[in-house]
Amino acid sequence: MSRDEIREIADIVGDDKAYSHFVKRINKEFDLSDEERNSKVYVIFQENKKGERIGFVVIGHSPAKMKVWGQTFKEEGWVKNDFQMDPDPFELMYMYVKPELRGEGYSNKLFEKVLAFTKDKGIREIYAYVSDRSPAALNFYKKKKANIIQDFSDEDLSTAFLSWQL
Ligand SMILES: CC(C)(COP(=O)(O)OP(=O)(O)OC[C@H]1O[C@@H](n2cnc3c(N)ncnc32)[C@H](O)[C@@H]1OP(=O)(O)O)[C@@H](O)C(=O)NCCC(=O)NCCS
């Protein structure tokens, strides 16, 4: 992930206040990480029919975080005792499509790219934590056949740990 890519992400989110926190968090993560860490985080963009960038996914290696997640899944009893996380899975960190273009299938295309990119890198598992006031993302991930490791959703928040085995 580069500064230029973060600028493009900020342009895509624009003045969508509900997700301005994505841009803030991505900037913070970038600033707090060293060059090596940032080189292991990737941005995949989605274009509209005119070739303009209208969506993105941030995905990458988060080895320390994934180790903690794996241990937590076991300790909390959310996975079977023989659960083994791949040594270096991807974390799907952020996914976003411009509000006025949602429901047009762009996320389907974007997610296809994510799977192809992940396979191409020889990665066999993706993990994600989703927590959002809108159920759109969790519904979308369910449609994409995510394994639901634990679902904490209530009427205010759709929250879950998810994974995909490729
Ligand atoms: C989640 C999000 C990326 C989906 O984007 P989208 O472009 O509207 O999705 P698509 O039009 O490609 O739809 C893909 C599939 O998901 C389904 N889907 C999308 N939004 C849905 C919703 N709100 N409820 C139920 N299903 C939904 C669609 O019906 C479609 O299914 P189909 O292929 O069987 O027809 C988009 O709503 C978004 O950017 N949300 C804000 C950011 C966010 O929540 N990110 C995730 C947290 S990291």
GROMACS .gro file of C-alpha atoms and ligand atoms in nm:
model
  214
    1MET     CA    1   0.000   0.000   0.000
    2SER     CA    2   0.132   0.342  -0.092
    3ARG     CA    3   0.047   0.705  -0.014
    4ASP     CA    4  -0.091   0.741  -0.369
    5GLU     CA    5  -0.325   0.448  -0.316
    6ILE     CA    6  -0.445   0.597   0.013
    7ARG     CA    7  -0.515   0.924  -0.171
    8GLU     CA    8  -0.724   0.729  -0.423
    9ILE     CA    9  -0.910   0.558  -0.137
   10ALA     CA   10  -0.987   0.899   0.016
   11ASP     CA   11  -1.115   1.021  -0.323
   12ILE     CA   12  -1.346   0.721  -0.354
   13VAL     CA   13  -1.489   0.762  -0.002
   14GLY     CA   14  -1.521   1.137  -0.068
   15ASP     CA   15  -1.771   1.300   0.167
   16ASP     CA   16  -1.940   0.975   0.276
   17LYS     CA   17  -1.935   1.052   0.649
   18ALA     CA   18  -2.045   0.701   0.747
   19TYR     CA   19  -1.712   0.563   0.620
   20SER     CA   20  -1.470   0.853   0.668
   21HIS     CA   21  -1.337   0.645   0.958
   22PHE     CA   22  -1.203   0.396   0.698
   23VAL     CA   23  -0.976   0.666   0.554
   24LYS     CA   24  -0.865   0.783   0.898
   25ARG     CA   25  -0.783   0.428   1.010
   26ILE     CA   26  -0.601   0.340   0.687
   27ASN     CA   27  -0.390   0.656   0.717
   28LYS     CA   28  -0.311   0.581   1.083
   29GLU     CA   29  -0.217   0.221   1.008
   30PHE     CA   30   0.008   0.341   0.725
   31ASP     CA   31   0.177   0.604   0.944
   32LEU     CA   32   0.234   0.363   1.232
   33SER     CA   33   0.376   0.087   1.012
   34ASP     CA   34   0.721   0.057   0.865
   35GLU     CA   35   0.796   0.018   0.495
   36GLU     CA   36   0.814  -0.361   0.518
   37ARG     CA   37   0.472  -0.387   0.683
   38ASN     CA   38   0.313  -0.147   0.431
   39SER     CA   39   0.458  -0.351   0.144
   40LYS     CA   40   0.256  -0.649   0.269
   41VAL     CA   41  -0.077  -0.471   0.251
   42TYR     CA   42  -0.242  -0.445  -0.090
   43VAL     CA   43  -0.518  -0.232  -0.237
   44ILE     CA   44  -0.739  -0.375  -0.510
   45PHE     CA   45  -0.956  -0.123  -0.693
   46GLN     CA   46  -1.284  -0.160  -0.880
   47GLU     CA   47  -1.365   0.058  -1.178
   48ASN     CA   48  -1.704   0.159  -1.316
   49LYS     CA   49  -1.796   0.124  -1.685
   50LYS     CA   50  -1.609   0.446  -1.765
   51GLY     CA   51  -1.291   0.314  -1.603
   52GLU     CA   52  -1.319   0.540  -1.296
   53ARG     CA   53  -1.226   0.392  -0.960
   54ILE     CA   54  -1.538   0.353  -0.749
   55GLY     CA   55  -1.451   0.087  -0.493
   56PHE     CA   56  -1.163  -0.084  -0.319
   57VAL     CA   57  -1.051  -0.367  -0.093
   58VAL     CA   58  -0.756  -0.350   0.144
   59ILE     CA   59  -0.614  -0.694   0.211
   60GLY     CA   60  -0.283  -0.831   0.331
   61HIS     CA   61  -0.060  -1.010   0.574
   62SER     CA   62  -0.123  -0.946   0.945
   63PRO     CA   63   0.077  -1.232   1.105
   64ALA     CA   64   0.075  -1.109   1.467
   65LYS     CA   65  -0.294  -1.019   1.459
   66MET     CA   66  -0.388  -1.349   1.293
   67LYS     CA   67  -0.199  -1.543   1.561
   68VAL     CA   68  -0.401  -1.366   1.830
   69TRP     CA   69  -0.725  -1.427   1.639
   70GLY     CA   70  -0.644  -1.798   1.599
   71GLN     CA   71  -0.572  -1.838   1.970
   72THR     CA   72  -0.886  -1.643   2.061
   73PHE     CA   73  -1.105  -1.858   1.833
   74LYS     CA   74  -0.978  -2.168   2.015
   75GLU     CA   75  -0.992  -2.028   2.368
   76GLU     CA   76  -1.346  -1.901   2.318
   77GLY     CA   77  -1.455  -2.235   2.176
   78TRP     CA   78  -1.565  -2.080   1.844
   79VAL     CA   79  -1.373  -2.342   1.646
   80LYS     CA   80  -1.314  -2.714   1.691
   81ASN     CA   81  -1.010  -2.827   1.893
   82ASP     CA   82  -0.829  -2.944   1.581
   83PHE     CA   83  -0.860  -2.596   1.420
   84GLN     CA   84  -0.536  -2.492   1.249
   85MET     CA   85  -0.497  -2.150   1.096
   86ASP     CA   86  -0.272  -2.142   0.790
   87PRO     CA   87   0.070  -2.001   0.885
   88ASP     CA   88   0.023  -1.686   0.676
   89PRO     CA   89  -0.337  -1.611   0.585
   90PHE     CA   90  -0.464  -1.282   0.446
   91GLU     CA   91  -0.678  -1.043   0.647
   92LEU     CA   92  -0.951  -0.870   0.450
   93MET     CA   93  -0.937  -0.531   0.623
   94TYR     CA   94  -1.164  -0.296   0.431
   95MET     CA   95  -1.411  -0.323   0.145
   96TYR     CA   96  -1.604  -0.032   0.002
   97VAL     CA   97  -1.812   0.065  -0.300
   98LYS     CA   98  -1.947   0.419  -0.352
   99PRO     CA   99  -2.302   0.439  -0.210
  100GLU     CA  100  -2.466   0.555  -0.535
  101LEU     CA  101  -2.324   0.251  -0.716
  102ARG     CA  102  -2.417  -0.018  -0.465
  103GLY     CA  103  -2.647  -0.297  -0.575
  104GLU     CA  104  -2.501  -0.297  -0.928
  105GLY     CA  105  -2.277  -0.599  -0.887
  106TYR     CA  106  -1.948  -0.412  -0.851
  107SER     CA  107  -1.867  -0.590  -0.525
  108ASN     CA  108  -1.918  -0.924  -0.694
  109LYS     CA  109  -1.652  -0.822  -0.946
  110LEU     CA  110  -1.425  -0.682  -0.678
  111PHE     CA  111  -1.450  -0.996  -0.468
  112GLU     CA  112  -1.363  -1.211  -0.771
  113LYS     CA  113  -1.046  -1.003  -0.805
  114VAL     CA  114  -0.970  -1.052  -0.435
  115LEU     CA  115  -0.997  -1.430  -0.467
  116ALA     CA  116  -0.783  -1.437  -0.783
  117PHE     CA  117  -0.520  -1.212  -0.624
  118THR     CA  118  -0.511  -1.422  -0.307
  119LYS     CA  119  -0.475  -1.749  -0.499
  120ASP     CA  120  -0.209  -1.593  -0.718
  121LYS     CA  121  -0.005  -1.509  -0.408
  122GLY     CA  122  -0.032  -1.873  -0.295
  123ILE     CA  123  -0.243  -1.777   0.008
  124ARG     CA  124  -0.507  -2.033   0.103
  125GLU     CA  125  -0.710  -1.859   0.372
  126ILE     CA  126  -0.867  -1.517   0.427
  127TYR     CA  127  -0.994  -1.393   0.763
  128ALA     CA  128  -1.211  -1.091   0.831
  129TYR     CA  129  -1.375  -0.912   1.120
  130VAL     CA  130  -1.679  -0.713   1.021
  131SER     CA  131  -1.863  -0.475   1.250
  132ASP     CA  132  -2.102  -0.232   1.093
  133ARG     CA  133  -2.431  -0.058   1.162
  134SER     CA  134  -2.549  -0.169   0.820
  135PRO     CA  135  -2.599  -0.544   0.761
  136ALA     CA  136  -2.493  -0.499   0.395
  137ALA     CA  137  -2.135  -0.619   0.439
  138LEU     CA  138  -2.216  -0.925   0.649
  139ASN     CA  139  -2.497  -1.017   0.409
  140PHE     CA  140  -2.261  -0.973   0.118
  141TYR     CA  141  -1.990  -1.188   0.281
  142LYS     CA  142  -2.247  -1.459   0.357
  143LYS     CA  143  -2.341  -1.459  -0.011
  144LYS     CA  144  -1.971  -1.503  -0.085
  145LYS     CA  145  -1.984  -1.827   0.119
  146ALA     CA  146  -1.784  -1.701   0.417
  147ASN     CA  147  -1.750  -1.945   0.707
  148ILE     CA  148  -1.903  -1.771   1.004
  149ILE     CA  149  -1.659  -1.832   1.289
  150GLN     CA  150  -1.867  -1.633   1.537
  151ASP     CA  151  -2.160  -1.400   1.481
  152PHE     CA  152  -2.217  -1.136   1.751
  153SER     CA  153  -2.481  -0.941   1.560
  154ASP     CA  154  -2.762  -0.765   1.743
  155GLU     CA  155  -3.023  -0.518   1.624
  156ASP     CA  156  -2.773  -0.228   1.621
  157LEU     CA  157  -2.459  -0.387   1.482
  158SER     CA  158  -2.375  -0.665   1.237
  159THR     CA  159  -2.056  -0.811   1.378
  160ALA     CA  160  -1.877  -1.135   1.299
  161PHE     CA  161  -1.546  -1.313   1.251
  162LEU     CA  162  -1.536  -1.479   0.909
  163SER     CA  163  -1.304  -1.688   0.696
  164TRP     CA  164  -1.270  -1.825   0.346
  165GLN     CA  165  -1.068  -2.136   0.259
  166LEU     CA  166  -0.957  -2.121  -0.105
  167LIG     C1  167  -2.090  -0.428   0.135
  167LIG     C2  168  -2.077  -0.358   0.002
  167LIG     C3  169  -1.927  -0.356  -0.037
  167LIG     C4  170  -2.160  -0.433  -0.105
  167LIG     O1  171  -2.141  -0.365  -0.227
  167LIG     P1  172  -2.241  -0.372  -0.356
  167LIG     O2  173  -2.163  -0.317  -0.472
  167LIG     O3  174  -2.371  -0.307  -0.322
  167LIG     O4  175  -2.265  -0.526  -0.377
  167LIG     P2  176  -2.315  -0.594  -0.514
  167LIG     O5  177  -2.410  -0.503  -0.586
  167LIG     O6  178  -2.194  -0.639  -0.594
  167LIG     O7  179  -2.391  -0.718  -0.460
  167LIG     C5  180  -2.328  -0.838  -0.441
  167LIG     C6  181  -2.422  -0.936  -0.377
  167LIG     O8  182  -2.441  -0.898  -0.240
  167LIG     C7  183  -2.579  -0.876  -0.215
  167LIG     N1  184  -2.595  -0.761  -0.128
  167LIG     C8  185  -2.535  -0.640  -0.140
  167LIG     N2  186  -2.579  -0.557  -0.045
  167LIG     C9  187  -2.671  -0.627   0.027
  167LIG    C10  188  -2.757  -0.595   0.136
  167LIG     N3  189  -2.758  -0.473   0.190
  167LIG     N4  190  -2.837  -0.693   0.185
  167LIG    C11  191  -2.840  -0.816   0.128
  167LIG     N5  192  -2.763  -0.852   0.024
  167LIG    C12  193  -2.681  -0.759  -0.027
  167LIG    C13  194  -2.641  -0.848  -0.350
  167LIG     O9  195  -2.778  -0.885  -0.353
  167LIG    C14  196  -2.560  -0.934  -0.444
  167LIG    O10  197  -2.605  -1.067  -0.445
  167LIG     P3  198  -2.629  -1.145  -0.585
  167LIG    O11  199  -2.496  -1.146  -0.655
  167LIG    O12  200  -2.674  -1.280  -0.543
  167LIG    O13  201  -2.731  -1.064  -0.657
  167LIG    C15  202  -2.130  -0.213   0.007
  167LIG    O14  203  -2.259  -0.215   0.062
  167LIG    C16  204  -2.043  -0.117   0.089
  167LIG    O15  205  -1.946  -0.060   0.037
  167LIG     N6  206  -2.080  -0.095   0.215
  167LIG    C17  207  -2.011   0.002   0.299
  167LIG    C18  208  -1.877  -0.044   0.346
  167LIG    C19  209  -1.880  -0.170   0.426
  167LIG    O16  210  -1.970  -0.200   0.498
  167LIG     N7  211  -1.772  -0.247   0.409
  167LIG    C20  212  -1.755  -0.373   0.473
  167LIG    C21  213  -1.694  -0.363   0.608
  167LIG     S1  214  -1.518  -0.379   0.593
   0.00000   0.00000   0.00000
